[in-house]
Tab-separated table of C-alpha atoms in Angstrom:
chain	number	residue	atom	x	y	z
I	1	MET	CA	15.085	53.475	11.371
I	2	ASP	CA	11.576	52.286	12.301
I	3	GLN	CA	10.877	48.562	11.980
I	4	PRO	CA	8.082	47.682	9.510
I	5	LYS	CA	4.768	46.577	10.974
I	6	ALA	CA	4.994	43.326	9.018
I	7	VAL	CA	6.527	41.819	5.903
I	8	ILE	CA	4.050	41.203	3.087
I	9	LEU	CA	4.582	39.316	-0.167
I	10	TYR	CA	2.349	40.186	-3.108
I	11	ILE	CA	2.261	37.707	-6.019
I	12	GLU	CA	0.703	39.490	-8.995
I	13	ASP	CA	1.554	39.704	-12.699
I	14	ASP	CA	-0.219	43.013	-13.377
I	15	ILE	CA	2.287	45.857	-12.876
I	16	ALA	CA	-0.382	48.513	-12.207
I	17	SER	CA	-1.889	46.384	-9.419
I	18	GLN	CA	1.602	45.742	-8.011
I	19	ARG	CA	2.367	49.456	-7.804
I	20	LEU	CA	-0.968	50.405	-6.260
I	21	VAL	CA	-0.891	47.744	-3.530
I	22	GLN	CA	2.780	48.387	-2.790
I	23	ARG	CA	2.262	52.134	-2.428
I	24	VAL	CA	-0.798	51.739	-0.197
I	25	LEU	CA	0.910	49.246	2.109
I	26	ASP	CA	4.233	51.134	2.116
I	27	SER	CA	2.408	54.246	3.291
I	28	HIS	CA	1.043	52.257	6.225
I	29	GLY	CA	4.429	51.022	7.394
I	30	TYR	CA	4.549	47.551	5.821
I	31	LYS	CA	7.559	46.071	4.060
I	32	VAL	CA	6.321	44.758	0.710
I	33	TYR	CA	7.997	42.328	-1.709
I	34	VAL	CA	6.497	41.732	-5.149
I	35	ALA	CA	6.704	38.729	-7.488
I	36	GLY	CA	5.298	38.529	-11.007
I	37	GLU	CA	4.846	34.759	-11.129
I	38	GLY	CA	4.577	31.706	-8.915
I	39	THR	CA	8.072	30.229	-8.852
I	40	LEU	CA	9.613	33.603	-8.023
I	41	GLY	CA	6.926	34.139	-5.403
I	42	ILE	CA	7.720	30.822	-3.698
I	43	ALA	CA	11.435	31.663	-3.775
I	44	LEU	CA	10.819	35.115	-2.216
I	45	ALA	CA	8.557	33.558	0.408
I	46	ARG	CA	11.316	31.144	1.427
I	47	GLU	CA	13.874	33.936	1.518
I	48	HIS	CA	11.921	36.633	3.388
I	49	ARG	CA	9.410	34.595	5.469
I	50	PRO	CA	6.528	37.089	5.042
I	51	ASN	CA	3.933	37.569	7.758
I	52	LEU	CA	1.196	37.637	5.117
I	53	ILE	CA	0.954	36.672	1.444
I	54	LEU	CA	-1.394	38.338	-1.003
I	55	MET	CA	-2.112	36.175	-4.026
I	56	ASP	CA	-3.670	36.853	-7.400
I	57	ILE	CA	-5.579	33.802	-8.612
I	58	ASN	CA	-5.120	34.075	-12.387
I	59	LEU	CA	-1.342	33.939	-12.764
I	60	PRO	CA	0.774	32.685	-15.669
I	61	GLY	CA	2.276	29.235	-15.165
I	62	MET	CA	1.132	28.147	-11.711
I	63	THR	CA	-2.236	29.543	-10.696
I	64	GLY	CA	-2.672	31.316	-7.374
I	65	LYS	CA	-4.534	28.323	-5.963
I	66	GLU	CA	-1.711	25.971	-6.985
I	67	ILE	CA	0.881	28.269	-5.430
I	68	THR	CA	-1.159	28.367	-2.232
I	69	THR	CA	-1.355	24.564	-2.137
I	70	ARG	CA	2.403	24.362	-2.647
I	71	LEU	CA	3.115	26.881	0.115
I	72	ARG	CA	0.784	25.078	2.517
I	73	SER	CA	2.815	21.897	1.954
I	74	LEU	CA	5.851	23.651	3.448
I	75	PRO	CA	5.943	23.644	7.272
I	76	THR	CA	7.117	27.278	7.349
I	77	PHE	CA	3.892	28.485	5.728
I	78	SER	CA	1.344	26.097	7.170
I	79	GLN	CA	-0.089	28.871	9.372
I	80	THR	CA	0.865	31.977	7.345
I	81	PRO	CA	-2.161	34.037	6.239
I	82	ILE	CA	-2.543	33.702	2.459
I	83	VAL	CA	-5.206	35.963	1.041
I	84	ALA	CA	-6.564	35.732	-2.486
I	85	LEU	CA	-6.731	39.160	-4.146
I	86	THR	CA	-8.462	38.829	-7.501
I	87	ALA	CA	-10.805	40.416	-10.002
I	88	ASN	CA	-12.294	36.997	-10.740
I	89	THR	CA	-15.480	37.038	-8.667
I	90	GLY	CA	-17.402	34.358	-10.560
I	91	PRO	CA	-19.432	31.673	-8.788
I	92	GLY	CA	-17.339	29.242	-6.749
I	93	ASN	CA	-14.073	31.192	-6.968
I	94	ARG	CA	-14.082	32.208	-3.312
I	95	GLU	CA	-14.878	28.661	-2.202
I	96	GLN	CA	-12.230	27.181	-4.497
I	97	ALA	CA	-9.595	29.577	-3.122
I	98	LEU	CA	-10.462	28.700	0.471
I	99	ALA	CA	-10.449	24.990	-0.333
I	100	ALA	CA	-6.978	25.374	-1.871
I	101	GLY	CA	-5.696	26.802	1.416
I	102	CYS	CA	-6.341	30.538	1.273
I	103	THR	CA	-7.136	32.288	4.537
I	104	GLY	CA	-9.363	34.883	2.913
I	105	PHE	CA	-10.711	36.276	-0.346
I	106	LEU	CA	-10.522	39.926	-1.403
I	107	THR	CA	-11.641	41.428	-4.689
I	108	LYS	CA	-10.074	43.958	-7.055
I	109	PRO	CA	-10.097	46.844	-7.541
I	110	ILE	CA	-9.171	47.403	-3.919
I	111	ASN	CA	-10.776	50.032	-1.760
I	112	VAL	CA	-7.759	52.166	-0.854
I	113	LEU	CA	-9.350	53.270	2.423
I	114	GLN	CA	-10.518	49.814	3.547
I	115	PHE	CA	-7.649	47.706	2.221
I	116	PRO	CA	-5.037	48.468	4.975
I	117	LYS	CA	-7.659	47.650	7.632
I	118	GLN	CA	-8.467	44.337	5.908
I	119	VAL	CA	-4.769	43.435	5.769
I	120	ALA	CA	-4.374	44.243	9.463
I	121	GLU	CA	-7.337	41.991	10.331
I	122	TYR	CA	-5.793	39.025	8.516
I	123	LEU	CA	-2.473	39.679	10.240
I	124	GLU	CA	-4.291	39.665	13.595
I	125	GLY	CA	-5.752	36.212	12.899
I	126	TYR	CA	-9.002	36.774	11.022
I	127	GLU	CA	-9.868	33.809	8.802
I	128	GLU	CA	-12.807	33.195	6.493
I	129	THR	CA	-14.521	29.879	7.087
I	130	MET	CA	-16.685	27.387	5.284
I	131	SER	CA	-18.603	24.310	6.420
I	132	ASP	CA	-16.961	20.903	6.392
I	133	ASP	CA	-19.390	19.627	3.777
I	134	GLU	CA	-18.774	22.632	1.553
I	135	ARG	CA	-14.996	22.308	1.983
I	136	SER	CA	-15.134	18.591	1.122
I	137	GLU	CA	-17.194	19.305	-1.964
I	138	GLN	CA	-14.899	22.120	-3.115
I	139	LEU	CA	-11.768	20.046	-2.456
I	140	GLU	CA	-13.141	17.325	-4.718
I	141	ILE	CA	-13.827	19.866	-7.465
I	142	TYR	CA	-10.401	21.434	-6.984
I	143	ALA	CA	-8.668	18.055	-7.103
I	144	GLN	CA	-10.438	17.189	-10.348
I	145	LYS	CA	-9.381	20.513	-11.862
I	146	LEU	CA	-5.791	19.819	-10.835
I	147	VAL	CA	-5.918	16.380	-12.465
I	148	ASN	CA	-7.362	17.849	-15.675
I	149	ARG	CA	-4.728	20.577	-15.714
I	150	LEU	CA	-1.991	18.002	-15.089
I	151	GLU	CA	-3.261	15.879	-17.994
I	152	ASP	CA	-3.215	18.930	-20.270
I	153	LYS	CA	0.350	19.756	-19.194
I	154	VAL	CA	1.515	16.162	-19.732
I	155	TYR	CA	-0.009	16.205	-23.218
I	156	GLU	CA	1.678	19.545	-23.999
I	157	LEU	CA	5.018	18.217	-22.743
I	158	GLN	CA	4.663	15.057	-24.813
I	159	LYS	CA	3.996	17.105	-27.942
I	160	ALA	CA	6.916	19.425	-27.173
I	161	ASN	CA	9.193	16.459	-26.470
I	162	GLN	CA	8.211	14.804	-29.750
I	163	ARG	CA	8.947	18.031	-31.601
I	164	LEU	CA	12.311	18.330	-29.870
I	165	ARG	CA	13.183	14.770	-30.902
I	166	GLU	CA	12.249	15.590	-34.496
I	167	LEU	CA	14.352	18.759	-34.439
I	168	ASP	CA	17.249	16.889	-32.844
I	169	LYS	CA	17.119	14.262	-35.600
I	170	MET	CA	16.971	16.982	-38.256
I	171	LYS	CA	19.997	18.650	-36.651
I	172	SER	CA	21.937	15.382	-36.502
I	173	ASP	CA	21.056	14.516	-40.103
I	174	PHE	CA	22.090	17.997	-41.238
I	175	ILE	CA	25.409	17.784	-39.396
I	176	VAL	CA	26.208	14.409	-40.947
I	177	LEU	CA	25.137	15.628	-44.402
I	178	VAL	CA	27.255	18.787	-44.205
I	179	SER	CA	30.212	16.829	-42.844
I	180	HIS	CA	30.030	14.374	-45.743
I	181	GLU	CA	29.694	17.236	-48.226
I	182	LEU	CA	32.812	18.844	-46.773
I	183	ARG	CA	34.775	15.649	-47.234
I	184	THR	CA	34.597	15.870	-51.044
I	185	PRO	CA	36.412	19.222	-51.451
I	186	LEU	CA	38.790	18.245	-48.648
I	187	THR	CA	39.711	15.071	-50.513
I	188	LEU	CA	40.425	17.123	-53.638
I	189	ILE	CA	42.544	19.627	-51.721
I	190	SER	CA	44.432	16.833	-49.995
I	191	GLY	CA	45.040	15.021	-53.276
I	192	TYR	CA	46.311	18.034	-55.132
I	193	ALA	CA	48.477	19.055	-52.164
I	194	TYR	CA	49.983	15.571	-52.156
I	195	LEU	CA	50.684	15.718	-55.906
I	196	LEU	CA	52.234	19.156	-55.505
I	197	ARG	CA	54.453	17.964	-52.683
I	198	GLU	CA	55.563	14.916	-54.659
I	199	LYS	CA	56.357	17.043	-57.710
I	200	VAL	CA	58.521	19.568	-55.864
I	201	SER	CA	60.180	17.211	-53.356
I	202	ASN	CA	63.857	16.248	-53.600
I	203	THR	CA	64.883	19.459	-55.302
I	204	GLU	CA	67.440	22.117	-54.456
I	205	ASP	CA	65.532	24.906	-56.144
I	206	SER	CA	64.551	27.475	-53.492
I	207	ALA	CA	61.252	28.310	-55.192
I	208	MET	CA	60.336	24.623	-55.345
I	209	LYS	CA	61.284	24.176	-51.706
I	210	GLN	CA	58.889	26.999	-50.836
I	211	MET	CA	56.167	25.246	-52.821
I	212	ALA	CA	56.873	22.032	-50.894
I	213	HIS	CA	56.504	23.957	-47.633
I	214	ILE	CA	53.168	25.353	-48.853
I	215	ALA	CA	51.977	21.868	-49.780
I	216	GLU	CA	52.936	20.584	-46.326
I	217	GLY	CA	50.971	23.416	-44.718
I	218	LEU	CA	47.947	22.543	-46.862
I	219	ASN	CA	48.131	18.931	-45.744
I	220	MET	CA	48.342	19.943	-42.084
I	221	GLY	CA	45.270	22.153	-42.473
I	222	VAL	CA	43.343	19.409	-44.253
I	223	ASP	CA	44.248	16.880	-41.547
I	224	ARG	CA	43.097	19.273	-38.831
I	225	LEU	CA	39.789	19.991	-40.575
I	226	SER	CA	39.247	16.285	-41.298
I	227	GLY	CA	39.698	15.570	-37.589
I	228	VAL	CA	37.108	18.217	-36.688
I	229	ILE	CA	34.640	16.721	-39.172
I	230	GLU	CA	35.141	13.237	-37.735
I	231	GLU	CA	34.554	14.577	-34.226
I	232	ILE	CA	31.328	16.275	-35.306
I	233	ILE	CA	30.073	13.107	-37.017
I	234	SER	CA	30.972	11.013	-33.969
I	235	VAL	CA	29.175	13.252	-31.480
I	236	SER	CA	26.153	13.417	-33.788
I	237	ARG	CA	25.978	9.617	-33.897
I	238	VAL	CA	26.390	9.392	-30.135
I	239	ALA	CA	23.637	11.964	-29.546
I	240	SER	CA	21.218	10.289	-31.970
I	241	GLY	CA	21.960	6.773	-30.696
I	242	THR	CA	23.149	5.609	-34.115
I	243	LEU	CA	26.714	4.752	-33.104
I	244	GLU	CA	27.263	1.216	-34.386
I	245	LEU	CA	29.915	-1.082	-32.943
I	246	SER	CA	31.825	-3.733	-34.834
I	247	LEU	CA	32.584	-6.128	-32.005
I	248	GLY	CA	35.512	-8.490	-32.019
I	249	PRO	CA	38.501	-9.575	-29.938
I	250	VAL	CA	40.589	-6.582	-28.850
I	251	ASN	CA	44.117	-6.748	-27.520
I	252	LEU	CA	44.542	-3.776	-25.189
I	253	PRO	CA	48.355	-3.489	-25.511
I	254	GLU	CA	47.925	-2.977	-29.262
I	255	ILE	CA	45.274	-0.310	-28.712
I	256	LEU	CA	47.449	1.530	-26.175
I	257	GLU	CA	50.451	1.348	-28.480
I	258	ALA	CA	48.425	2.989	-31.272
I	259	VAL	CA	47.177	5.712	-28.895
I	260	THR	CA	50.632	6.570	-27.562
I	261	GLU	CA	52.101	6.488	-31.076
I	262	ARG	CA	49.575	9.097	-32.213
I	263	ALA	CA	50.486	11.307	-29.253
I	264	HIS	CA	54.241	10.779	-29.577
I	265	ASP	CA	55.138	13.886	-31.597
I	266	ILE	CA	53.041	16.215	-29.449
I	267	CYS	CA	54.441	14.811	-26.204
I	268	GLN	CA	57.984	15.040	-27.540
I	269	ALA	CA	57.494	18.674	-28.554
I	270	ARG	CA	56.094	19.569	-25.127
I	271	GLN	CA	58.384	17.223	-23.191
I	272	LEU	CA	55.495	15.268	-21.715
I	273	ASN	CA	56.178	11.748	-20.519
I	274	ILE	CA	53.552	9.031	-21.129
I	275	ASN	CA	54.023	5.914	-19.002
I	276	VAL	CA	51.986	2.853	-19.968
I	277	SER	CA	51.967	-0.027	-17.506
I	278	ASN	CA	52.155	-3.644	-18.639
I	279	PHE	CA	48.770	-4.615	-20.117
I	280	ASN	CA	49.916	-8.050	-21.305
I	281	HIS	CA	48.515	-9.801	-18.239
I	282	LEU	CA	45.002	-8.513	-18.986
I	283	PRO	CA	42.550	-10.685	-20.937
I	284	VAL	CA	41.493	-10.015	-24.495
I	285	ILE	CA	38.178	-8.130	-24.413
I	286	GLU	CA	35.216	-8.111	-26.762
I	287	ALA	CA	34.871	-4.597	-28.145
I	288	ASP	CA	35.091	-2.358	-31.187
I	289	GLY	CA	38.843	-1.764	-31.321
I	290	ASP	CA	38.658	1.305	-33.581
I	291	GLN	CA	36.003	3.022	-31.453
I	292	LEU	CA	37.774	2.150	-28.212
I	293	ARG	CA	40.976	3.652	-29.599
I	294	VAL	CA	39.053	6.845	-30.463
I	295	ALA	CA	37.749	7.058	-26.881
I	296	LEU	CA	41.253	6.610	-25.453
I	297	ASP	CA	42.636	9.134	-27.952
I	298	HIS	CA	40.207	11.722	-26.620
I	299	ILE	CA	40.984	11.008	-22.960
I	300	VAL	CA	44.747	11.050	-23.512
I	301	GLY	CA	44.371	14.180	-25.658
I	302	ASN	CA	42.475	15.845	-22.825
I	303	ALA	CA	45.263	14.901	-20.384
I	304	ILE	CA	47.857	16.361	-22.770
I	305	LYS	CA	45.860	19.561	-23.139
I	306	TYR	CA	45.575	20.241	-19.415
I	307	THR	CA	49.029	19.086	-18.321
I	308	PRO	CA	51.802	21.717	-18.394
I	309	ASP	CA	55.019	21.050	-20.310
I	310	HIS	CA	57.380	18.560	-18.639
I	311	GLY	CA	54.409	16.864	-16.987
I	312	GLN	CA	53.510	13.197	-16.821
I	313	ILE	CA	50.620	10.994	-17.956
I	314	ASN	CA	50.233	7.468	-16.583
I	315	ILE	CA	48.031	4.743	-18.079
I	316	HIS	CA	47.205	1.652	-16.027
I	317	GLY	CA	44.794	-1.240	-16.328
I	318	LYS	CA	43.395	-3.860	-13.975
I	319	VAL	CA	40.636	-6.423	-13.836
I	320	MET	CA	37.605	-5.417	-11.767
I	321	GLY	CA	35.115	-8.268	-11.656
I	322	ASN	CA	33.897	-8.819	-15.216
I	323	ALA	CA	35.432	-5.622	-16.550
I	324	ILE	CA	38.743	-3.884	-17.211
I	325	ASP	CA	39.370	-0.570	-15.451
I	326	ILE	CA	41.659	1.591	-17.610
I	327	THR	CA	42.906	4.679	-15.771
I	328	ILE	CA	44.546	7.714	-17.367
I	329	SER	CA	46.034	10.003	-14.715
I	330	ASP	CA	47.956	13.220	-15.274
I	331	THR	CA	49.887	15.866	-13.375
I	332	GLY	CA	47.749	18.646	-14.799
I	333	ILE	CA	45.725	21.516	-13.409
I	334	GLY	CA	42.815	19.342	-12.285
I	335	ILE	CA	39.055	19.738	-12.593
I	336	PRO	CA	36.748	21.569	-10.137
I	337	VAL	CA	34.543	19.115	-8.233
I	338	GLU	CA	31.379	20.996	-9.242
I	339	GLU	CA	32.332	20.729	-12.939
I	340	GLN	CA	33.134	17.023	-13.013
I	341	ARG	CA	29.615	15.878	-13.875
I	342	HIS	CA	29.420	18.386	-16.747
I	343	ILE	CA	32.662	17.758	-18.618
I	344	PHE	CA	31.210	14.733	-20.440
I	345	GLU	CA	28.351	16.828	-21.860
I	346	GLN	CA	28.378	17.904	-25.489
I	347	PHE	CA	30.237	21.139	-26.262
I	348	TYR	CA	31.036	21.764	-22.590
I	349	THR	CA	34.370	23.559	-22.178
I	350	LEU	CA	36.121	24.450	-18.948
I	351	GLY	CA	37.318	28.024	-18.624
I	352	ALA	CA	36.429	31.130	-20.596
I	353	ILE	CA	36.192	30.723	-24.374
I	354	GLN	CA	37.787	34.174	-24.761
I	355	HIS	CA	41.098	32.417	-24.043
I	356	HIS	CA	40.365	29.673	-26.559
I	357	SER	CA	43.489	28.628	-28.443
I	358	THR	CA	43.513	27.350	-32.026
I	359	SER	CA	46.074	24.709	-31.063
I	360	LYS	CA	44.582	21.462	-29.761
I	361	SER	CA	47.942	20.224	-28.497
I	362	ALA	CA	49.136	23.355	-26.680
I	363	PHE	CA	48.723	23.614	-22.909
I	364	GLN	CA	45.052	24.542	-22.307
I	365	GLY	CA	44.649	24.573	-26.082
I	366	GLY	CA	41.474	24.699	-28.120
I	367	GLY	CA	38.903	22.233	-29.339
I	368	LEU	CA	35.148	21.900	-29.827
I	369	GLY	CA	34.454	20.554	-26.349
I	370	ILE	CA	33.079	17.270	-27.689
I	371	GLY	CA	35.974	14.845	-27.180
I	372	LEU	CA	34.934	13.695	-23.714
I	373	SER	CA	31.299	13.466	-24.837
I	374	VAL	CA	32.334	11.186	-27.699
I	375	ALA	CA	34.458	9.100	-25.308
I	376	ARG	CA	31.504	8.673	-22.949
I	377	GLY	CA	29.210	7.698	-25.823
I	378	ILE	CA	31.658	5.042	-27.026
I	379	VAL	CA	32.238	3.602	-23.543
I	380	GLU	CA	28.521	3.535	-22.740
I	381	ALA	CA	27.806	1.891	-26.124
I	382	HIS	CA	30.080	-0.895	-24.842
I	383	ASN	CA	27.889	-1.117	-21.698
I	384	GLY	CA	30.733	0.465	-19.745
I	385	ARG	CA	31.183	3.496	-17.514
I	386	ILE	CA	33.436	6.532	-17.568
I	387	TRP	CA	34.138	9.010	-14.779
I	388	VAL	CA	36.802	11.347	-13.475
I	389	GLU	CA	38.398	11.929	-10.081
I	390	SER	CA	40.132	15.179	-9.173
I	391	GLU	CA	40.534	17.155	-5.945
I	392	LYS	CA	40.205	20.596	-7.522
I	393	ARG	CA	41.439	22.857	-10.319
I	394	ASP	CA	44.650	24.669	-9.423
I	395	PRO	CA	47.251	25.749	-12.024
I	396	GLU	CA	49.764	26.338	-9.216
I	397	THR	CA	49.702	23.099	-7.197
I	398	LEU	CA	48.704	20.882	-10.178
I	399	PRO	CA	46.505	18.311	-8.353
I	400	GLY	CA	45.977	16.353	-11.578
I	401	SER	CA	43.032	14.239	-12.738
I	402	THR	CA	42.355	10.529	-13.121
I	403	PHE	CA	39.910	9.265	-15.757
I	404	HIS	CA	38.437	5.771	-15.422
I	405	LEU	CA	37.165	3.746	-18.387
I	406	LEU	CA	35.388	0.639	-17.130
I	407	VAL	CA	34.846	-1.689	-20.109
I	408	PRO	CA	33.249	-5.168	-19.862
I	409	ILE	CA	35.480	-8.088	-20.834
I	410	LYS	CA	32.550	-9.757	-22.619
I	411	GLN	CA	29.555	-7.954	-24.118
I	412	VAL	CA	26.262	-9.345	-22.838
I	413	LYS	CA	23.912	-10.242	-25.674
I	414	LEU	CA	20.344	-9.114	-25.047
I	415	SER	CA	17.781	-11.760	-26.000
């Protein structure tokens, strides 16, 4: 197979122009790559290292002159011929293109007979020139246009960002409103289920026993849905920055006892062993005990979810400077290194959702993917840090994971 004469990149958003130029240059033995916009063009340039770049000036997003300036800033393309190919032949356009770094300036529509010869000349080193005074003048004009365009973009981004903040607040308000509205019927269902269970309890009648079983199932469903609602409200408050802390003295052994008590039935059913080291030697910290318990509930729940049956979860604590480092380590499947910075993001879930389980306590069970996000929000609201350490994810070797919650002993009051 014959080697191409040269590799040419054509950055052009008009498909008809793309096809015409590609066909003409293909027929003359050139290898041609085409990009419809600037960022793709820069990426293709880096990948294929073209011998020549043809550039439309009026492109969406980055203009051809801006793309040229960007390419010239890269050492690989400091000497590559970049030729403007445009239908915009107004006054000053040629000079502006040359000032931006273009080697030459060609106009559209191309002359099919002359175009291959023009391309060959640029490949052989031909370069259009302009006087130093003219270049200096055009550079000043070009720089001012760039500044004006940058100001316009900043203004557009500010408006878009403001709109996004408004939409985010509307979303958060809606979530909280819906969650509160759901609580009312849930309270009614829970109340009537409780009354039903009380009425039919302590009876030997088989029909009544069945009714008691139904009432128990209703209560379990209500508890599960109530937990989901609380999670949604919590993540909404974290995201909107409205999470309020009720600070006071917190005894960590009491918090850990409450966390392990809540997980007791699940761990017993799955034969998981939770080992909590002695926290009595640690100082009392200033925190919101209820919120801190919620954060630890989520971290321990995550460890339970990703640790196979018969596994082990260890909870330790130590003083690190002016803070307490609480670690929750497990003998689970681990977390891929590349995923570790994402798992604390809202709604982020490891693995394919097609395998999503409705059980939150089963191995690799379900959930909304917001528990770790809520935990991070609570810890950061305490001016603390949270992170995870894990070698890899491997269901066979079970490398495990270790979560760190670094919580200040005393909250610093901002004056």
